[in-house]
Coordinates of C-alpha atoms and ligand atoms in Angstrom, one line a residue:
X1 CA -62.1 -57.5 -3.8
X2 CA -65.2 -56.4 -1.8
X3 CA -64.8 -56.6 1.5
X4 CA -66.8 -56.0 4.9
X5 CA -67.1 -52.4 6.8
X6 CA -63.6 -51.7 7.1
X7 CA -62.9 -51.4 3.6
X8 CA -65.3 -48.6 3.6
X9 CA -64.8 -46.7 7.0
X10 CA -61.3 -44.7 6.0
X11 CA -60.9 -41.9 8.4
X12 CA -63.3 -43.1 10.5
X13 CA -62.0 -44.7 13.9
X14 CA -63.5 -45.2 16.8
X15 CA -66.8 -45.7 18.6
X16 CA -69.8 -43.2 19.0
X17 CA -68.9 -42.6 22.0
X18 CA -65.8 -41.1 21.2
X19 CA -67.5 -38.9 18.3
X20 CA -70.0 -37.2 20.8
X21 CA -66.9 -35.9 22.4
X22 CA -66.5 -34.0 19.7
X23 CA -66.9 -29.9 19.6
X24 CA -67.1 -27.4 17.2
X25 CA -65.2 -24.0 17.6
X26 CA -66.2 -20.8 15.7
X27 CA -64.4 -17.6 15.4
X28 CA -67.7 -15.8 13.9
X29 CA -67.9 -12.2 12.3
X30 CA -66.2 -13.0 9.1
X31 CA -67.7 -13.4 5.8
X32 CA -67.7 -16.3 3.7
X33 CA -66.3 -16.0 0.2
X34 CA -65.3 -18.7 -2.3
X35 CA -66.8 -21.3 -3.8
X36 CA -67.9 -24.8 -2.6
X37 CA -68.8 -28.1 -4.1
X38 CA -71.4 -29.9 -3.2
X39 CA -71.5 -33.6 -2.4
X40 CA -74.1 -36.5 -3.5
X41 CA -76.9 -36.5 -1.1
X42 CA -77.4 -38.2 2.1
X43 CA -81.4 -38.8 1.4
X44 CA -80.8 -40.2 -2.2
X45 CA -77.6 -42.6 -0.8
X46 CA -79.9 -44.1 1.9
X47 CA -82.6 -45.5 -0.8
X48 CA -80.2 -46.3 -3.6
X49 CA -78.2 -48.2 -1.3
X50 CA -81.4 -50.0 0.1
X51 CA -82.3 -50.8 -3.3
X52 CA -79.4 -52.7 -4.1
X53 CA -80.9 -55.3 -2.1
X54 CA -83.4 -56.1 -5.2
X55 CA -81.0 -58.0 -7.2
X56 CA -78.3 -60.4 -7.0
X57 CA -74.4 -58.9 -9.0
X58 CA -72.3 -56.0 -8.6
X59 CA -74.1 -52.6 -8.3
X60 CA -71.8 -49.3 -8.8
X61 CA -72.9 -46.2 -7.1
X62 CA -71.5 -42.9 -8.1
X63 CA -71.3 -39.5 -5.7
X64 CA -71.7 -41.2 -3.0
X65 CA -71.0 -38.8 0.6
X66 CA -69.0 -40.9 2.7
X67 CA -71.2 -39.5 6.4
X68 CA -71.9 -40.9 9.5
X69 CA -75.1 -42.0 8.4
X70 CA -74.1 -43.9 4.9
X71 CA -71.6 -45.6 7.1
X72 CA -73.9 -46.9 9.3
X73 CA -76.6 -48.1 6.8
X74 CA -73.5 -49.8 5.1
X75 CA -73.2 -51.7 8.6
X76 CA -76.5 -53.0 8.5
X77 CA -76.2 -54.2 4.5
X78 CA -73.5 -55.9 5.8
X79 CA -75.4 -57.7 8.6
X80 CA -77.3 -58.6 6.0
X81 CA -74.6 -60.4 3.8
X82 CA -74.2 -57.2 1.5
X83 CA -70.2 -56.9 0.4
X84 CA -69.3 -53.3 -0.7
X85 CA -66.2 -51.4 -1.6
X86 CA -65.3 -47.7 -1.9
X87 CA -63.6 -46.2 -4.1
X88 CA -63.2 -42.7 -3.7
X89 CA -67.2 -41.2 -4.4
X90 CA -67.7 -44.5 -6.0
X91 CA -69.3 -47.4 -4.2
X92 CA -69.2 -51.3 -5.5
X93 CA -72.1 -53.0 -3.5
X94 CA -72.8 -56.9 -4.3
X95 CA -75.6 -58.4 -2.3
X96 CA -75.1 -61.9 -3.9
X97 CA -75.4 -63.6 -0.6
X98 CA -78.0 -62.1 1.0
X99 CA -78.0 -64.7 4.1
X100 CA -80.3 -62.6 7.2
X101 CA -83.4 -60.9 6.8
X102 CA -83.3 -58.6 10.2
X103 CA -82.5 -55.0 11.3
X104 CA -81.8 -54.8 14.6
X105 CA -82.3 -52.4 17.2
X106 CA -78.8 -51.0 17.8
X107 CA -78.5 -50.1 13.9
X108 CA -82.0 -49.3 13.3
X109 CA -82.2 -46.9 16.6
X110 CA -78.8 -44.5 15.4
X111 CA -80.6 -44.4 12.2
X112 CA -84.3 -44.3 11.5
X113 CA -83.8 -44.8 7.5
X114 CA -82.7 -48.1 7.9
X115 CA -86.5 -48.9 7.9
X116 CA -85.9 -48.5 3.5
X117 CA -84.5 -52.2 4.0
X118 CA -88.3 -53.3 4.9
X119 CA -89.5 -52.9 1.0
X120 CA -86.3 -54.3 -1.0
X121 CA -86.1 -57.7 1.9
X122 CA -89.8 -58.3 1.6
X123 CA -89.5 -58.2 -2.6
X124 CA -86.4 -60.3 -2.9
X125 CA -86.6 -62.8 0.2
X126 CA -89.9 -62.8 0.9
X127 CA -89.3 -61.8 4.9
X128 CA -88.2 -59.4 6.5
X129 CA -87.6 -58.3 10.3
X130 CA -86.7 -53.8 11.1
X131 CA -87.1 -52.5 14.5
X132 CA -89.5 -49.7 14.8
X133 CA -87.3 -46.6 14.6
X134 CA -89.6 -45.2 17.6
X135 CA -89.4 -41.7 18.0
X136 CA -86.3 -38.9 17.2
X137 CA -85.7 -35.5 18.5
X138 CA -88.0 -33.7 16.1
X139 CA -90.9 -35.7 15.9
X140 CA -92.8 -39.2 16.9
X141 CA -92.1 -40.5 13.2
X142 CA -94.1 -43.3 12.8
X143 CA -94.1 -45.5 9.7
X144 CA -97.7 -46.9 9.9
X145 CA -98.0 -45.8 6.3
X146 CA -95.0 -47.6 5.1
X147 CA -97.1 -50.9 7.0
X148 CA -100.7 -50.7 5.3
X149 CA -99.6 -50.1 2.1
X150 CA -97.2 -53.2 2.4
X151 CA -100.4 -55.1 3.9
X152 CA -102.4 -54.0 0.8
X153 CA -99.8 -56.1 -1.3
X154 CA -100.4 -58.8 0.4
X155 CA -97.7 -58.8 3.1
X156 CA -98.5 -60.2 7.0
X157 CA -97.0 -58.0 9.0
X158 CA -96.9 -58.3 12.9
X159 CA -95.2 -56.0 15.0
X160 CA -94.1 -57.7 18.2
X161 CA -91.4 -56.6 21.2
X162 CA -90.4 -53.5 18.9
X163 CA -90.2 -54.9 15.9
X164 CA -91.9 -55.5 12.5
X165 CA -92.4 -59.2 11.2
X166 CA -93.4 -59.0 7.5
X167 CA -93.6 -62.1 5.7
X168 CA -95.1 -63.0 2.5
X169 CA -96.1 -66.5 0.6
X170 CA -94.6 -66.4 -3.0
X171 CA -95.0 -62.7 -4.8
X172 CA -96.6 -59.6 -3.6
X173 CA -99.7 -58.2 -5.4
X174 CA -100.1 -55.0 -7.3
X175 CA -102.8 -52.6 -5.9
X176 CA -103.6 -48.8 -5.4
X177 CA -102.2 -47.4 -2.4
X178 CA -102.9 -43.9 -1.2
X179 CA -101.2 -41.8 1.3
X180 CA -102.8 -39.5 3.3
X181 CA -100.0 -37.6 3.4
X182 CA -96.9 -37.5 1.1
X183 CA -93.9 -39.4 2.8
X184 CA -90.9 -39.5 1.6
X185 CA -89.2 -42.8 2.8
X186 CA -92.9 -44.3 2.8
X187 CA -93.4 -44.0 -0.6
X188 CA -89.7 -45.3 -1.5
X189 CA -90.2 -48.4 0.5
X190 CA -93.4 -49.2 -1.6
X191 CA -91.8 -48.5 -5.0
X192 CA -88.8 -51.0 -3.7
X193 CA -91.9 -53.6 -2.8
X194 CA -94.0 -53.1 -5.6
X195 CA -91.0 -53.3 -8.7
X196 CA -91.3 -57.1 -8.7
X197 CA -95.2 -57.9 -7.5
X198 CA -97.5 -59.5 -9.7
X199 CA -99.4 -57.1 -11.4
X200 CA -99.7 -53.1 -11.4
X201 CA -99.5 -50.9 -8.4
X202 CA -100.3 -47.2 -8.4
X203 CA -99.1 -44.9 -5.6
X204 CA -101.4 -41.8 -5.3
X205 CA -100.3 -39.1 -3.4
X206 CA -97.0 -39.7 -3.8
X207 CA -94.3 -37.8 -2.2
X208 CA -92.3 -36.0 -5.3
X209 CA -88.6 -35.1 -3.9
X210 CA -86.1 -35.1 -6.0
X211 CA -84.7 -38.5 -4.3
X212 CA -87.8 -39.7 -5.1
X213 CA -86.7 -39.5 -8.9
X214 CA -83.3 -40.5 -8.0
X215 CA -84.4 -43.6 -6.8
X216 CA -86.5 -44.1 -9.7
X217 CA -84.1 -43.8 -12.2
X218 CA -81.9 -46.7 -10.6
X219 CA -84.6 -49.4 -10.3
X220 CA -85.4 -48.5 -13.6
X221 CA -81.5 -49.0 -14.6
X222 CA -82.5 -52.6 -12.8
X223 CA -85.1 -53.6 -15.0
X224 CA -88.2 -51.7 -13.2
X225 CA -91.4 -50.5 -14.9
X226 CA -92.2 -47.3 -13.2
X227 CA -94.3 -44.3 -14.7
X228 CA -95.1 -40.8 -13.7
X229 CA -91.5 -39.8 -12.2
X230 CA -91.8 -36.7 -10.7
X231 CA -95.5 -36.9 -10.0
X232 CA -97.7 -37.5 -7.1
X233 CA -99.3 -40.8 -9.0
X234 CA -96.8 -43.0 -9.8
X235 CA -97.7 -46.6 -11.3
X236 CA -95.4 -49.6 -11.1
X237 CA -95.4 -52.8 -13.7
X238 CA -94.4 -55.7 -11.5
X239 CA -91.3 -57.4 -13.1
X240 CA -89.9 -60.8 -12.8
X241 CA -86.7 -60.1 -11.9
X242 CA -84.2 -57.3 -11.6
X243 CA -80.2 -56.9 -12.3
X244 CA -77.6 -54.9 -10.9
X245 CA -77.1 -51.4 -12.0
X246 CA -75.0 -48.3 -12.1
X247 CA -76.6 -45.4 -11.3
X248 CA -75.1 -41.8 -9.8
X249 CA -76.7 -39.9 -6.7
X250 CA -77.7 -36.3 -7.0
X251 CA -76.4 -33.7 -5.5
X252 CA -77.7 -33.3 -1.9
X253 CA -79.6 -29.8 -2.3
X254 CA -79.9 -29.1 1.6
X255 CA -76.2 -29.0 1.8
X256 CA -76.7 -26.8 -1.1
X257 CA -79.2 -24.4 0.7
X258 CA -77.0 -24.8 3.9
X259 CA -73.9 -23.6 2.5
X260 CA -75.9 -20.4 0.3
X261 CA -77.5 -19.4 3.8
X262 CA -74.2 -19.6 5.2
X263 CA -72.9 -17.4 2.7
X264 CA -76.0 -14.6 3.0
X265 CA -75.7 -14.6 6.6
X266 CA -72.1 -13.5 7.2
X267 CA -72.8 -10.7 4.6
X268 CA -70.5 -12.5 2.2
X269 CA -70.4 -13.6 -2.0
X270 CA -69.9 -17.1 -3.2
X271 CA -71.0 -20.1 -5.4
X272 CA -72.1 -24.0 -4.7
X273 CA -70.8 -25.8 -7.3
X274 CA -72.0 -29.5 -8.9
X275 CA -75.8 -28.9 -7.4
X276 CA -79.1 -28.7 -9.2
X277 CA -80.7 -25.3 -8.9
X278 CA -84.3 -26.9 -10.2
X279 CA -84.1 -28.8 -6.3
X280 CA -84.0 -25.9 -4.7
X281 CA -87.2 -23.5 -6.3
X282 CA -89.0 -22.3 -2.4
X283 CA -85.3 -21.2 -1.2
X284 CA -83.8 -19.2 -4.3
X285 CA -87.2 -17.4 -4.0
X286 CA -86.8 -17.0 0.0
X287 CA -83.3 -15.5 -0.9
X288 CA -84.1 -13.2 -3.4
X289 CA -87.3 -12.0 -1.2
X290 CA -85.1 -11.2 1.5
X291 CA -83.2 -8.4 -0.8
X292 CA -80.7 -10.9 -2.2
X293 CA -79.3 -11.4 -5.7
X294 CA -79.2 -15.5 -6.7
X295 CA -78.0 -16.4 -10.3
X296 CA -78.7 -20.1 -11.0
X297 CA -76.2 -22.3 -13.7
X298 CA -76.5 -25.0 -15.2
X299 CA -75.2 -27.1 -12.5
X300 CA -74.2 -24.1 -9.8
X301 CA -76.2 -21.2 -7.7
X302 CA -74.5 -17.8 -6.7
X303 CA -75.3 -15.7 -3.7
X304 CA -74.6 -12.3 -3.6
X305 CA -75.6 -8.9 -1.8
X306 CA -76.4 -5.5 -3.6
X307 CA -74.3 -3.3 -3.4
X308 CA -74.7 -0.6 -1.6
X309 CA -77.6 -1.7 0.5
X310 CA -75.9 -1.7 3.8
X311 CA -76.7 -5.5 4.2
X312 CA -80.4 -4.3 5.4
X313 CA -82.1 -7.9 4.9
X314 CA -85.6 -7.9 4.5
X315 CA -88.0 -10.5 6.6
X316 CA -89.5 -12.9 5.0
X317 CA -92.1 -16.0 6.3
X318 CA -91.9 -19.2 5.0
X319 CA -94.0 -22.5 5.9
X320 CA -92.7 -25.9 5.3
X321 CA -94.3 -28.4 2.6
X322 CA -93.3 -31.7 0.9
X323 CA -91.6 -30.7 -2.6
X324 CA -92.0 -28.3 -4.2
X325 CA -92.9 -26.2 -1.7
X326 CA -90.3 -25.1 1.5
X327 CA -88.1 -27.8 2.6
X328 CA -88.5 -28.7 6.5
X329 CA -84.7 -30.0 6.6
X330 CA -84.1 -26.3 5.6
X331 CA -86.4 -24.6 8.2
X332 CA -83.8 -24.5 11.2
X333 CA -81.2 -22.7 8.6
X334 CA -83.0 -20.0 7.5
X335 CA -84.7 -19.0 10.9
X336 CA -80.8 -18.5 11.8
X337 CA -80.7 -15.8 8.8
X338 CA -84.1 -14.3 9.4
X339 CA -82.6 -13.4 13.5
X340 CA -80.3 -11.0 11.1
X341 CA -83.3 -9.6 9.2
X342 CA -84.6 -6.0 10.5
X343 CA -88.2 -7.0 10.6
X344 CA -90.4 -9.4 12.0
X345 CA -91.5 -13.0 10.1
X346 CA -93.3 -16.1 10.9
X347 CA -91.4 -19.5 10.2
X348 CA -94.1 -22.1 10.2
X349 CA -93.5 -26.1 10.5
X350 CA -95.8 -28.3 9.0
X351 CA -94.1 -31.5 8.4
X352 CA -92.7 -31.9 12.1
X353 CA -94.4 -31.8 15.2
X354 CA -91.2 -31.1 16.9
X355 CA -88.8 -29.3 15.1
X356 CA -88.2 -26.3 16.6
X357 CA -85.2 -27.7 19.0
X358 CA -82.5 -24.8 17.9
X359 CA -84.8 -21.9 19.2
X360 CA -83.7 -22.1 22.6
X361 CA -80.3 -22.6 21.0
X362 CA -80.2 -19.7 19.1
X363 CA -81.5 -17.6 22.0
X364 CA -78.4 -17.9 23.9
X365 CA -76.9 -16.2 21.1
X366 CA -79.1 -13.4 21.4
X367 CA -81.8 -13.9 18.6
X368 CA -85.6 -12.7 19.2
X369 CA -87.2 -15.9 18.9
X370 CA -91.1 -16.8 20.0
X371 CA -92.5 -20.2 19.7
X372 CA -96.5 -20.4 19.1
X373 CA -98.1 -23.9 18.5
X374 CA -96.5 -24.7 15.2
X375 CA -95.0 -21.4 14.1
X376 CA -92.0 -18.7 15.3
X377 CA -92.4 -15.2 15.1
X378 CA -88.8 -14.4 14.4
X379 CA -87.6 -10.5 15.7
X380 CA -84.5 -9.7 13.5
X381 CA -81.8 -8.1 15.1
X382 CA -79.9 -6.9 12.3
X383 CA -76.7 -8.1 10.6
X384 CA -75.2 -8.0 14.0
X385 CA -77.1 -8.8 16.5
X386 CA -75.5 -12.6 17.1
X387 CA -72.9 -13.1 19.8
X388 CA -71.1 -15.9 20.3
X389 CA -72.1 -18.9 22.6
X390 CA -72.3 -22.2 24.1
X391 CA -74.5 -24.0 22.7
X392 CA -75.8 -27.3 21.6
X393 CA -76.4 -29.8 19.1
X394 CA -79.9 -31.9 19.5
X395 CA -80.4 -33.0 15.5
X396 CA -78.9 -32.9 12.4
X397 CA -80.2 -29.7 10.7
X398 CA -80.7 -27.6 14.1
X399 CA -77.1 -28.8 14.6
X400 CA -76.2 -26.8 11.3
X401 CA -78.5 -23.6 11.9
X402 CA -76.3 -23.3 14.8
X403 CA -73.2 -23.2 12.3
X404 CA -74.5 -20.7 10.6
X405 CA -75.2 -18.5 13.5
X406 CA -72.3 -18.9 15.1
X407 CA -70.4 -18.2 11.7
X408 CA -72.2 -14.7 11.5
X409 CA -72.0 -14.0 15.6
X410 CA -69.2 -12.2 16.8
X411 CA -66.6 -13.7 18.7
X412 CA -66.6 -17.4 19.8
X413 CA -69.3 -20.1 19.4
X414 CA -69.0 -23.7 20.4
X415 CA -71.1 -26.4 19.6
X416 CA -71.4 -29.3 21.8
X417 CA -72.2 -32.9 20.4
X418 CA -71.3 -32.3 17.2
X419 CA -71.6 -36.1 16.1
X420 CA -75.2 -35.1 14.6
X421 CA -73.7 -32.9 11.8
X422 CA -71.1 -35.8 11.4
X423 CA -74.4 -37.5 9.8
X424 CA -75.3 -35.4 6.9
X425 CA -72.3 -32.8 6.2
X426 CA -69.2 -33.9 4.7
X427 CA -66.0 -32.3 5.3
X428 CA -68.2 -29.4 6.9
X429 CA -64.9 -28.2 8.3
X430 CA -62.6 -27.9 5.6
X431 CA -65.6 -26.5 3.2
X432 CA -65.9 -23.7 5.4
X433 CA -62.3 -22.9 5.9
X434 CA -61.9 -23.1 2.1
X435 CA -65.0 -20.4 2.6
X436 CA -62.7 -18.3 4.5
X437 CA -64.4 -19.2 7.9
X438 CA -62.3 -19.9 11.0
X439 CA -63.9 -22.9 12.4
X440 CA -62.1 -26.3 13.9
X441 CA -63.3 -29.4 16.3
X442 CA -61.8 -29.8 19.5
X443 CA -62.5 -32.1 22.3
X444 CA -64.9 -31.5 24.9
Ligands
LIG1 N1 -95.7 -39.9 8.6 C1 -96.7 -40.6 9.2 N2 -96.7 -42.0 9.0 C2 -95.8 -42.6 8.2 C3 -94.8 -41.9 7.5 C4 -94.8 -40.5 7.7 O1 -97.5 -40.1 9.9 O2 -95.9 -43.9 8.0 C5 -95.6 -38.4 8.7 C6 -94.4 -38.0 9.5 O3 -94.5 -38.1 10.9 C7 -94.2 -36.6 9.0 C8 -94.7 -36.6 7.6 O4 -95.5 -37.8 7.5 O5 -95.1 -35.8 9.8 C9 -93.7 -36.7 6.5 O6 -92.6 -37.6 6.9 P1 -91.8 -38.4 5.8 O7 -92.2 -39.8 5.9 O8 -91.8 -37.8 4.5 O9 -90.3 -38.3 6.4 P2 -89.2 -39.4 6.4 O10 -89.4 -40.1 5.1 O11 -89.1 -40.1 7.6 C10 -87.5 -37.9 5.0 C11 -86.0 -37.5 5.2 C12 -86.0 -36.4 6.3 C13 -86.9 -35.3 5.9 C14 -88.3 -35.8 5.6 C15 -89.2 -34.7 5.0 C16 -84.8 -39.4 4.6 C17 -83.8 -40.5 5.0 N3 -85.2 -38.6 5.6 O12 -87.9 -38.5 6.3 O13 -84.7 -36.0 6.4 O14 -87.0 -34.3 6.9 O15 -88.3 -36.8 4.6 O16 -88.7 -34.2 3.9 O17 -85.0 -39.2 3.4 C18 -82.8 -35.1 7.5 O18 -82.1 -35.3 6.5 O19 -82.3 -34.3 8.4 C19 -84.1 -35.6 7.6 C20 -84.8 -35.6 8.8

């Protein structure tokens, strides 16, 4: 039987308070070897599990992380009279009942994604109420894109004491949308609002991650009409109705990337396992530029040094760009490499105004770090030029460059408010000890 949040919180007790407590301890210096598998990713979950909104019945999800942050969208689908069940990686979701059309502050504010409910609501009930997310540590964020294109369907939407009011009489109405500049979430909450308008909508400018596909292949397992997956233009046949679906998430490729940086950076060999290499083209290249050998499988990537080189690793710049191009949610990782690099390299951050939280972090292990405007000029320090610290977690993915350094520094590391990596990394802990890493939480 499905039941409410409890059924789906196993090993998760407690409030948030008690999580920021939390610490992570690293004993660094020792290389990672092993292999590691990879679990469905957190920015596919969020949407698919948004989009079970669209359709009355029983949806099955498959892969699905259980994190800190799927928990808490599950929370608001359940504020919204969603039912769900887990069952190991496999989620049951039935949104039958849909009774309440608002996302309130407390849920929206731990989780700015919860704004994907905006789309699906607005499709199916014809109203919908979502906090503004305001800003986050790495950026202001704003979703005013994810509001005009859902005015230029036809919707009223009012934003009044922090919130967004969007209501619409009977259907929405296809039209051409374009973004001036590719976002991710924005362009999934106009493919969830424009499955069932009346009419044809075409997105131009799309943004073209692979969740964006993800996403596409389970409203099209609903009934949708979507074409140009993969592409910037993607044009959507409104549909009458919808129907539950089943429908698997993809492997979460920065956990992927995370894990192979990981690996480089404490001079050690290994494998990610049950991950896509064709998610992850800008990074295998970064790798390999930086003196590394990367063999991609069908369905695994391995890391590996040459031998012989002394673990000399070469500097290498990279500059952040929607997909294809260099990940931003893999910029704070790789800067922690490049401080074991023996050159010099600019890391440059397009996508987020703010994103360079982890520098001052990674000083007070002892990397070479300069900030200018936008960009970092990064002053390796050779393989071992990390020592271990106290230091802090301000976001998810700086939270996880810090890992990464403090796996490769010598001696101790801690990491203080380690809730953020709760939100994106599952089982970090035990992955890496299975990695050969000697890393454990503690309380603060
Ligand atoms: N932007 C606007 N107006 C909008 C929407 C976006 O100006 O209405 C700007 C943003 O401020 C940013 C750029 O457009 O400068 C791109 O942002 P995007 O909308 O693509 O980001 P997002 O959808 O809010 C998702 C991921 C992020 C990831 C970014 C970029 C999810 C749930 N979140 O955010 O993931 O960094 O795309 O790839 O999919 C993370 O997992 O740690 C994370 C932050």
């Amino acid at each position: 039987m499905l039941e409410g949040i409890a059924s789906c919180t196993s090993g998760w007790q407690g409030t948030h308070g008690e999580q920021k407590m939390d610490k992570l301890i690293i004993e660094g210096g020792r290389s990672l070897h092993g292999t590691v598998r990879i679990s469905g990713a957190k920015n596919a979950a969020l949407p698919l599990i948004a989009a079970t909104l669209l359709a009355p019945g029983r949806h099955r999800l498959g892969n699905v992380p259980d994190l800190r942050d799927t928990r808490t969208f599950l929370r608001l689908m359940e504020n919204l009279g969603v039912r769900h069940e887990r069952q190991g990686d496999v989620l049951h979701i039935d949104s039958t009942d849909l009774r309440n059309t608002e996302a309130p502050y407390d849920l929206v504010k731990t989780m700015r994604a919860s704004v994907l409910v905006l789309g699906p609501l607005l499709a199916r009930m014809g109203r919908a109420k979502v906090s503004l997310p305001g800003g986050c540590a790495i950026g202001a964020r704003p979703i005013n894109f994810h509001i005009t294109g859902l005015e230029r369907l036809g919707v009223t939407c009012r934003l009044e004491h922090g919130y967004v009011d969007a209501e619409i009489d009977g259907r929405m109405r296809g039209c051409t949308i374009y973004f001036d500049i590719p976002t991710v979430t924005g362009t999934e909450n106009l493919l969830m609002a424009a499955v069932m308008a009346e009419g044809t909508t075409v997105l131009k400018n799309a943004a073209r991650e692979p969740e964006i596909a993800n996403l596409i292949d389970m409203l099209t397992g609903m009934g949708a009409r979507i074409e140009g997956r993969n592409t910037d233009r993607l044009t959507i046949h409104g549909v009458d109705r919808l129907e539950a679906a089943d429908c698997d998430i993809i492997p979460d490729r920065i956990e992927a990337g995370t894990y192979l940086i990981a690996i480089a950076a404490t001079g050690g060999e290994g494998t990610v396992t049950h991950c896509n290499p064709a998610h992850l083209p800008s990074l295998l290249e970064k790798l390999r530029a930086s003196g590394l050998i990367v063999e991609e499988g069908e369905s695994s990537i391995s890391v590996r040094w040459p031998k012989d080189n002394g673990h000399a690793l070469k500097s290498v710049d990279i500059k952040t760009m929607p997909f294809p191009g260099y990940p931003t949610d893999l910029q704070a990782q790789f800067m922690a490499l490049m401080t074991l690099s023996s050159d010099v390299c600019v890391i440059t951050e397009t996508i987020f105004e703010n994103r360079f939280m982890h520098v001052a972090e990674l000083q007070r292990l002892g990397a070479d770090i300069r900030i200018d405007g936008h960009s970092c000029v990064v002053n390796g320090r050779g393989m071992s030029g990390l020592s271990g610290a106290q230091v802090m977690a301000t976001d998810l993915r700086a939270s996880s460059s810090l890992v990464i350094a403090g796996l490769a520094a010598s001696g101790r590391t801690e990491i203080s408010r380690i809730y953020h990596l709760e939100r994106g990394y599952e089982n970090l802990v035990d992955k890496l000890t299975a990695l050969g890493a000697r890393v454990w939480k503690d309380r603060e």
